[in-house]
Every structure is written in C-alpha cells, then in structure tokens.
Amino acid sequence: LKQPCAEISSSYNGAEDVARGCRSARRSTGTEAWLAAQEHSRRAAGHPPPKMMARICAPSRALLALALLVGAAAVTEAQTTHTGFLIDVYCWDRSGHVALDGANLETEPERHTVHCMADIQSCRDGGFALLGPKDGGGYEIKYRLDEEGNANALVYLDALNAAEGGMRNNVMVTASGELSEDSLTLRRATVETAQGAGMIAMSRMSELTSGLILETTYDATTNMLTATMVSSRNAWVGFG
C-alpha cells in the first residue's frame, strides 16, 4: 500500500484519470491509502500543498471578515428621522380611517386627541405609526413603530397627557430610528415634539387659515382695542 495510486492509475492518462484512480483507492484500500492517493493526485495536477493553499487564502479571508464587519456597522449606525403626525394603528384601521374621537386620520389627523391615543386601551395596545403626505392630498402611513418605538411613544403621550390634558391634539412629532429592510418600520425609534409643530401641521394656506377666529374687545375707558387669534380646530397653534 506504499504507492496505491501508482498501481491503480497505471492504465489511466492525465490528472483527471489519476483522481479517479485515487477515489478507487479510497474504496479498496481504506483511509491511509486514500490520503496517500490524494497527495499523489495533487502533485500530478500541479496543485500546491494544503498548507500553502491555507497561507494564500488567509489574507483573503481576513479582508472578507473585515468587509463584513464594516458593512454590519454601517447598517447598524444608519438612522432615519421623520417628522409627521403620530397616530394609533387601531384608529387608522377603522372604517374610513375615522378615529374613535371622530377625527378622519386620512384628511384631518391634526384633530386626533391625546386622550384617544393614551387613555383608550385598544389604542394603547394597537401600536403607533407616523403619517406622511400622500400624492393627491391627504395622509398615509409613512412608518410604523416596533415594540420599543411603541413603548417610547406611550411614554411621550402619557407625559403630554399629564402636562396639557387629553384634549390636546395636533400631535406632530419627530421620530428617529433604524429603518427596516422593507422601509416600512422604524426600529427602536425615539419620539419627541417636532420643532415648530404648529406650522408644520398646516401644509396649505387654506389649512393654515381654516378654523381660526379673530376675537376683539374694546375698552372705552382706556380707548384700547384688544385682538386675540384663536383656533376652533386645534388645542394650540404655534406661529414661531
């Protein structure tokens, strides 16, 4: 068994025939003879020894591992930020997107109240989403929040509820998180009040003026006229 391939492959020509002879040697003479046949086959075909191959391939494997690590880090660090109306998914899924508080979330999401989102258990449990403008007018869901984002939204809403009351509406927020592979979900999103939310809420001039009332009072004693602008549609409007 010292030269299994020499005898078995004597009737073959070329490296491919030698390889077939070595496979035959493995079947007929056992593992030790097969290993010797493999070495003979590699030499006949002009391949380098296994150790040399390992040395050649090691840098490539290191570079590949480094590339994968850099790619993974880039994906992990990628953040998406979106400003839009915060709504609960339970109300959005109702017929015509009409919420329990009567707000049509597709056309008037600014009317959706904190009370509806924070105090009603079905709304709290159903998860939350951020709206964005829809082609042709109105709004649609831009991103949904995952479990951690939903928890952060509830913390935000509960704090808003305690500070300003359940009738607070026009809930415009800025959320930042990792975008899912299908670009539909913000993962681990933080939620905070959008800067200048009152102005962002109104995307057209008709929306800006709709529902605003000018109240005036005149004091004859001081000959002073006082004018106050209020909104019949929003609990608060910011013009800053």
CSV table of C-alpha atoms in Angstrom, one decimal:
chain,number,residue,atom,x,y,z
A,1,LEU,CA,0.0,0.0,0.0
A,2,LYS,CA,3.0,2.3,-0.2
A,3,GLN,CA,2.1,3.5,-3.7
A,4,PRO,CA,-1.6,2.9,-4.2
A,5,CYS,CA,-2.1,5.4,-6.9
A,6,ALA,CA,0.9,4.3,-8.9
A,7,GLU,CA,-0.5,0.9,-9.4
A,8,ILE,CA,-4.2,1.7,-9.6
A,9,SER,CA,-3.7,4.6,-12.1
A,10,SER,CA,-1.1,3.0,-14.3
A,11,SER,CA,-3.7,2.4,-17.0
A,12,TYR,CA,-5.0,6.0,-16.9
A,13,ASN,CA,-3.8,9.1,-18.6
A,14,GLY,CA,-3.8,12.6,-17.1
A,15,ALA,CA,-4.6,14.2,-13.7
A,16,GLU,CA,-8.4,13.5,-14.1
A,17,ASP,CA,-7.7,9.8,-14.6
A,18,VAL,CA,-5.4,9.9,-11.6
A,19,ALA,CA,-8.1,11.4,-9.5
A,20,ARG,CA,-10.5,8.6,-10.5
A,21,GLY,CA,-7.8,6.1,-9.5
A,22,CYS,CA,-7.5,7.7,-6.1
A,23,ARG,CA,-11.2,7.5,-5.5
A,24,SER,CA,-11.0,3.9,-6.4
A,25,ALA,CA,-8.1,3.5,-3.9
A,26,ARG,CA,-10.1,5.0,-1.1
A,27,ARG,CA,-12.8,2.4,-1.7
A,28,SER,CA,-10.5,-0.5,-1.9
A,29,THR,CA,-7.6,0.2,0.4
A,30,GLY,CA,-9.0,2.3,3.2
A,31,THR,CA,-8.3,5.8,4.7
A,32,GLU,CA,-4.5,5.7,4.9
A,33,ALA,CA,-4.1,4.6,1.2
A,34,TRP,CA,-6.7,7.2,0.2
A,35,LEU,CA,-4.8,10.1,1.9
A,36,ALA,CA,-1.6,9.0,0.0
A,37,ALA,CA,-3.6,8.9,-3.2
A,38,GLN,CA,-4.9,12.4,-2.6
A,39,GLU,CA,-1.4,13.7,-2.2
A,40,HIS,CA,-0.3,11.9,-5.3
A,41,SER,CA,-3.2,13.4,-7.2
A,42,ARG,CA,-2.4,16.9,-6.1
A,43,ARG,CA,1.2,16.6,-7.2
A,44,ALA,CA,0.2,15.2,-10.5
A,45,ALA,CA,-2.2,18.0,-11.1
A,46,GLY,CA,0.3,20.7,-10.1
A,47,HIS,CA,-1.6,22.0,-7.1
A,48,PRO,CA,0.2,23.4,-4.1
A,49,PRO,CA,0.2,21.5,-0.8
A,50,PRO,CA,-2.7,22.2,1.6
A,51,LYS,CA,-0.6,24.4,3.9
A,52,MET,CA,0.5,26.6,1.1
A,53,MET,CA,-3.1,27.0,0.0
A,54,ALA,CA,-4.1,28.0,3.5
A,55,ARG,CA,-1.4,30.6,3.6
A,56,ILE,CA,-2.6,32.0,0.2
A,57,CYS,CA,-6.2,32.1,1.3
A,58,ALA,CA,-5.7,33.5,4.8
A,59,PRO,CA,-5.4,37.2,3.8
A,60,SER,CA,-8.5,36.9,1.6
A,61,ARG,CA,-10.5,35.5,4.5
A,62,ALA,CA,-9.3,38.3,6.7
A,63,LEU,CA,-10.3,41.0,4.2
A,64,LEU,CA,-13.7,39.4,3.7
A,65,ALA,CA,-14.3,39.3,7.5
A,66,LEU,CA,-13.2,43.0,7.8
A,67,ALA,CA,-15.6,44.0,5.0
A,68,LEU,CA,-18.5,42.2,6.6
A,69,LEU,CA,-17.8,43.9,9.9
A,70,VAL,CA,-17.6,47.3,8.3
A,71,GLY,CA,-20.9,46.6,6.4
A,72,ALA,CA,-22.7,45.5,9.5
A,73,ALA,CA,-21.5,48.5,11.4
A,74,ALA,CA,-22.8,50.8,8.6
A,75,VAL,CA,-26.2,49.2,8.7
A,76,THR,CA,-26.4,49.3,12.4
A,77,GLU,CA,-25.5,53.0,12.5
A,78,ALA,CA,-27.9,54.1,9.8
A,79,GLN,CA,-30.6,56.3,11.2
A,80,THR,CA,-33.8,57.7,9.7
A,81,THR,CA,-35.6,60.7,11.0
A,82,HIS,CA,-39.2,61.6,10.1
A,83,THR,CA,-41.5,64.4,11.2
A,84,GLY,CA,-45.2,63.7,11.0
A,85,PHE,CA,-48.5,63.2,12.8
A,86,LEU,CA,-48.4,60.5,15.5
A,87,ILE,CA,-51.5,58.2,15.3
A,88,ASP,CA,-52.5,54.9,16.8
A,89,VAL,CA,-52.9,52.0,14.4
A,90,TYR,CA,-56.2,50.8,16.0
A,91,CYS,CA,-57.9,54.1,14.9
A,92,TRP,CA,-56.2,54.1,11.5
A,93,ASP,CA,-57.6,50.6,10.8
A,94,ARG,CA,-61.2,51.6,11.5
A,95,SER,CA,-63.6,52.2,8.6
A,96,GLY,CA,-62.6,55.2,6.6
A,97,HIS,CA,-59.7,55.9,8.9
A,98,VAL,CA,-62.1,57.6,11.3
A,99,ALA,CA,-60.7,57.5,14.8
A,100,LEU,CA,-62.8,56.9,17.9
A,101,ASP,CA,-62.7,60.6,18.7
A,102,GLY,CA,-64.2,61.4,15.3
A,103,ALA,CA,-61.0,62.6,13.6
A,104,ASN,CA,-60.6,61.5,10.0
A,105,LEU,CA,-56.9,60.5,10.1
A,106,GLU,CA,-56.5,60.5,6.3
A,107,THR,CA,-57.7,64.1,5.9
A,108,GLU,CA,-57.6,65.8,9.4
A,109,PRO,CA,-55.0,63.9,11.6
A,110,GLU,CA,-54.4,67.2,13.5
A,111,ARG,CA,-57.8,66.6,15.2
A,112,HIS,CA,-56.7,63.3,16.7
A,113,THR,CA,-56.5,63.8,20.5
A,114,VAL,CA,-54.0,62.6,23.1
A,115,HIS,CA,-56.9,61.2,25.1
A,116,CYS,CA,-57.8,58.8,22.3
A,117,MET,CA,-54.3,57.6,21.9
A,118,ALA,CA,-53.2,57.5,25.5
A,119,ASP,CA,-56.4,56.7,27.6
A,120,ILE,CA,-58.2,54.1,25.5
A,121,GLN,CA,-56.7,50.7,26.0
A,122,SER,CA,-57.4,49.4,22.4
A,123,CYS,CA,-55.5,52.4,21.1
A,124,ARG,CA,-52.6,52.0,23.5
A,125,ASP,CA,-52.3,48.3,22.7
A,126,GLY,CA,-52.6,48.6,18.9
A,127,GLY,CA,-49.2,50.3,18.3
A,128,PHE,CA,-48.4,53.6,16.7
A,129,ALA,CA,-47.4,55.0,13.3
A,130,LEU,CA,-46.2,58.2,11.7
A,131,LEU,CA,-48.1,59.8,8.8
A,132,GLY,CA,-46.7,61.5,5.7
A,133,PRO,CA,-48.3,63.4,2.9
A,134,LYS,CA,-50.0,61.3,0.2
A,135,ASP,CA,-49.8,62.1,-3.5
A,136,GLY,CA,-53.0,63.9,-4.5
A,137,GLY,CA,-53.7,65.2,-1.0
A,138,GLY,CA,-54.3,63.7,2.4
A,139,TYR,CA,-52.1,61.5,4.5
A,140,GLU,CA,-51.0,57.9,4.7
A,141,ILE,CA,-48.8,55.8,7.0
A,142,LYS,CA,-45.2,56.5,6.3
A,143,TYR,CA,-43.6,54.4,9.1
A,144,ARG,CA,-44.9,52.0,11.7
A,145,LEU,CA,-43.1,51.7,15.1
A,146,ASP,CA,-41.7,48.5,16.5
A,147,GLU,CA,-42.2,47.3,20.1
A,148,GLU,CA,-39.5,49.6,21.5
A,149,GLY,CA,-40.8,52.6,19.5
A,150,ASN,CA,-44.3,52.0,20.6
A,151,ALA,CA,-43.2,52.0,24.3
A,152,ASN,CA,-41.4,55.3,23.7
A,153,ALA,CA,-44.5,56.7,22.0
A,154,LEU,CA,-46.6,55.8,25.1
A,155,VAL,CA,-44.1,57.5,27.4
A,156,TYR,CA,-44.3,60.6,25.3
A,157,LEU,CA,-48.1,60.6,25.1
A,158,ASP,CA,-48.5,59.9,28.8
A,159,ALA,CA,-46.2,62.9,29.6
A,160,LEU,CA,-48.1,65.1,27.1
A,161,ASN,CA,-51.4,64.0,28.6
A,162,ALA,CA,-50.3,64.9,32.1
A,163,ALA,CA,-48.9,68.3,31.1
A,164,GLU,CA,-51.5,69.5,28.7
A,165,GLY,CA,-54.6,67.3,29.1
A,166,GLY,CA,-56.3,64.7,27.0
A,167,MET,CA,-57.9,67.2,24.7
A,168,ARG,CA,-54.5,68.2,23.3
A,169,ASN,CA,-54.4,67.4,19.6
A,170,ASN,CA,-52.3,68.3,16.6
A,171,VAL,CA,-49.7,65.7,17.8
A,172,MET,CA,-46.8,66.4,15.5
A,173,VAL,CA,-43.6,64.5,16.4
A,174,THR,CA,-40.1,63.8,15.2
A,175,ALA,CA,-39.1,60.2,15.4
A,176,SER,CA,-35.6,58.8,14.8
A,177,GLY,CA,-34.7,55.1,14.5
A,178,GLU,CA,-33.3,52.4,12.3
A,179,LEU,CA,-35.1,51.7,9.1
A,180,SER,CA,-36.2,48.1,8.5
A,181,GLU,CA,-35.2,46.2,5.3
A,182,ASP,CA,-38.6,46.8,3.8
A,183,SER,CA,-38.5,50.5,4.6
A,184,LEU,CA,-41.9,50.3,6.4
A,185,THR,CA,-40.8,50.3,10.1
A,186,LEU,CA,-38.7,52.5,12.3
A,187,ARG,CA,-36.9,50.3,14.8
A,188,ARG,CA,-36.1,51.5,18.4
A,189,ALA,CA,-37.3,55.0,17.5
A,190,THR,CA,-37.2,57.9,19.9
A,191,VAL,CA,-40.2,60.2,19.9
A,192,GLU,CA,-40.3,63.9,20.7
A,193,THR,CA,-42.4,67.0,19.9
A,194,ALA,CA,-41.5,68.4,16.5
A,195,GLN,CA,-39.9,71.9,16.4
A,196,GLY,CA,-42.5,74.4,15.1
A,197,ALA,CA,-45.1,71.7,15.1
A,198,GLY,CA,-48.0,74.1,14.7
A,199,MET,CA,-46.6,75.4,11.4
A,200,ILE,CA,-45.6,72.0,10.1
A,201,ALA,CA,-49.1,70.7,10.7
A,202,MET,CA,-50.5,73.1,8.1
A,203,SER,CA,-49.3,72.3,4.6
A,204,ARG,CA,-51.5,74.6,2.6
A,205,MET,CA,-52.7,78.2,3.1
A,206,SER,CA,-56.4,77.0,3.3
A,207,GLU,CA,-55.4,74.7,6.1
A,208,LEU,CA,-53.5,77.5,7.8
A,209,THR,CA,-56.5,79.8,8.0
A,210,SER,CA,-59.3,77.3,8.4
A,211,GLY,CA,-60.8,77.3,11.9
A,212,LEU,CA,-59.0,80.5,13.0
A,213,ILE,CA,-61.2,83.1,14.8
A,214,LEU,CA,-60.3,86.7,15.5
A,215,GLU,CA,-61.8,87.8,18.8
A,216,THR,CA,-61.7,91.6,19.6
A,217,THR,CA,-62.6,93.6,22.7
A,218,TYR,CA,-62.8,97.3,23.1
A,219,ASP,CA,-62.3,99.1,26.4
A,220,ALA,CA,-63.9,102.6,26.1
A,221,THR,CA,-62.3,103.8,29.4
A,222,THR,CA,-58.7,103.3,28.1
A,223,ASN,CA,-59.7,103.6,24.4
A,224,MET,CA,-57.9,100.3,23.8
A,225,LEU,CA,-58.8,97.6,21.2
A,226,THR,CA,-57.5,94.1,22.0
A,227,ALA,CA,-57.4,91.4,19.3
A,228,THR,CA,-56.8,87.7,20.0
A,229,MET,CA,-56.4,84.9,17.4
A,230,VAL,CA,-57.8,81.5,18.5
A,231,SER,CA,-58.3,78.2,16.7
A,232,SER,CA,-61.6,76.3,16.7
A,233,ARG,CA,-59.9,73.2,15.4
A,234,ASN,CA,-56.7,72.9,17.4
A,235,ALA,CA,-56.0,73.0,21.1
A,236,TRP,CA,-52.9,75.0,20.3
A,237,VAL,CA,-51.3,76.7,17.3
A,238,GLY,CA,-47.7,77.8,17.2
A,239,PHE,CA,-46.5,80.6,14.9
A,240,GLY,CA,-42.9,80.8,15.7
